[in-house]
């Protein structure tokens, strides 16, 4: 561990109607580092200075709730105080503090030294595009519909039908765990054989993200078993295991496939105004630092909603060049149908995965037609056509639009 | 995995001003299990019935916010749908659902079959008392004060001074990570040598909970290194690593010492009315099922506050005989001084750890006197004396009361 003057910062939004926010900031900077300061003898101060937290800024504002005020407080924590892992930094910066009133962790700015411990996504945006050989359009992902209680032949057939429509990525349902009907290796073999069959038909590559589950200390073994069975992607419920598990999976050279981070349980953490961890930090910056190649999060379009500004801040955290880790693919999810594609591409730009479950499986022509409708919608936007125009010559898109409509805002 | 008709239940509090809560409950029961139901053919229904979630109850109430209404909804999830680990159950019951509006997970009732996979605390209340040979009074725990940047001799001396006052348990600060000044094994050796020195002086046993940190996949190794170096307890920031890491540490026969669960980061999850996971579930039931021998949580007395009703519900979850796992010791923490002991013993009963940092170190006579003052306060209540009365013959208690006062409610 370096004892250089390197600091990693955390920013909080603290709600309090009466507090002296500057005093509070000072008490955080001292309390979460050396414990006490003013009563230390001078010799001890000299020795402890390099471990003392620093107040970077205190910005006081009025809240949208009448009479409520808050402050955004940024504190710099000496890197000398914690090891180079996410649990250590989160416990330092928000362990005890999370329980201290109405306070939300809204951002972190780890030092270059801290960040250097995280190789991040192995593939990232560019790497996934390279794997697929697709560089000129948003990717399309399809989600299994009903997976629990299904025999392998049913799963295989469902995989095949989704794949035949030309989607790029197919992911397991995040609630599919190890079970006697579709155990990990057999499931991977069945789905990858369907993927090869579809690739023969479509001439297009496919990544299958199989759900990595089980006991924490067997995650690496399970990942390697899945990969040995042919899996070319992993889905992972990061928040059920902690960011460090993802970081270590991503850093393992033998786990040689992209990892898609599922936001499962994230709603316990980000939606409250007064508590928790902001979505851009939780599902954006931390997922990317820890090594997610793709990060799923609730889209602003569906039934499971996150406000659009927050959505775009998640995207920004995943893509910004200001982090040393490779950019990760944003995957806004839930409620996505082909009529939303122009809006998604407008909001998110070219680096986005259009991800759908019901929007594929609910297509009147079945899931293959559903996948085609999405690809057609993407092509329409890419070539500058309106969906209505393009649908005149593409019946799957036409059917999709008739069913779900087109949303322009 | 058994395919018997065994169910594990989850209860949610769902806030919505307009929703048909019964319809919503039905959509949860179907959506989080088989995905769809009414459009399934009859043959498939027969096959899928054993995987279908069931609505157990829907209780609609008015919220304390004017005009706001909520429902407590209990859903039974077939055990056949998930593996026997906490991530699988939490992802099933609250993975996606956590992001679906204003909804909080308030309780779970796992099946006997699910619970049977969790050996739980190795020691629990009785086992810790047996280790210490203390059966007739609340235990007293002391927390290191300033640990970051301290050389080993300073830590040892701090340990010794705390120990000489007759406390039963001493815990590391949860923000002390692997570092060159006090690396794990050297820290354990120094503190345990101080513990032996104190035991010689006081004739009393001591447990030292050293902070278990580092990368997820090395936690077991680190725990075993600490134990090999002499540690007789481990402190663990459970929520930074997930409940399964705790469950696996607790289930490992070679990790033969009690584990104290620190609530670090819990404030990101429990305090919001509308989101997250309730404190009694998070810091009570889940900690106990996963195997914490002691669970720390914010006391209702200090600056870091949890309402008393919630506190007592955490305690109840840790102690209730209705779970097969051994009861775990409740450790209400923060803001504890000797003048609170009668209140703590009244609120929590005999099975409680009186846990203090500032209340030990801030004593005018130093930490040894601080520990003595706590032990005296406990003895006073035990023998039916008032603190004021008892303080007449016990100067450390007298000094503590003069400084901090006595709180009776």
Coordinates of C-alpha atoms in Angstrom, one line a residue, chain A residues 36 59 91 96 115 198-199 201 250 256 293:
Chain A
X36 CA -10.5 12.5 16.5
X59 CA -22.8 23.0 -1.5
X91 CA -17.2 0.6 4.1
X96 CA -21.3 3.7 9.3
X115 CA -8.5 2.6 -10.0
X198 CA -29.3 -20.1 -35.8
X199 CA -25.9 -18.8 -37.0
X201 CA -29.4 -19.8 -40.9
X250 CA -13.6 -10.0 -14.3
X256 CA -12.6 -15.3 -20.9
X293 CA -19.0 -5.5 -20.0

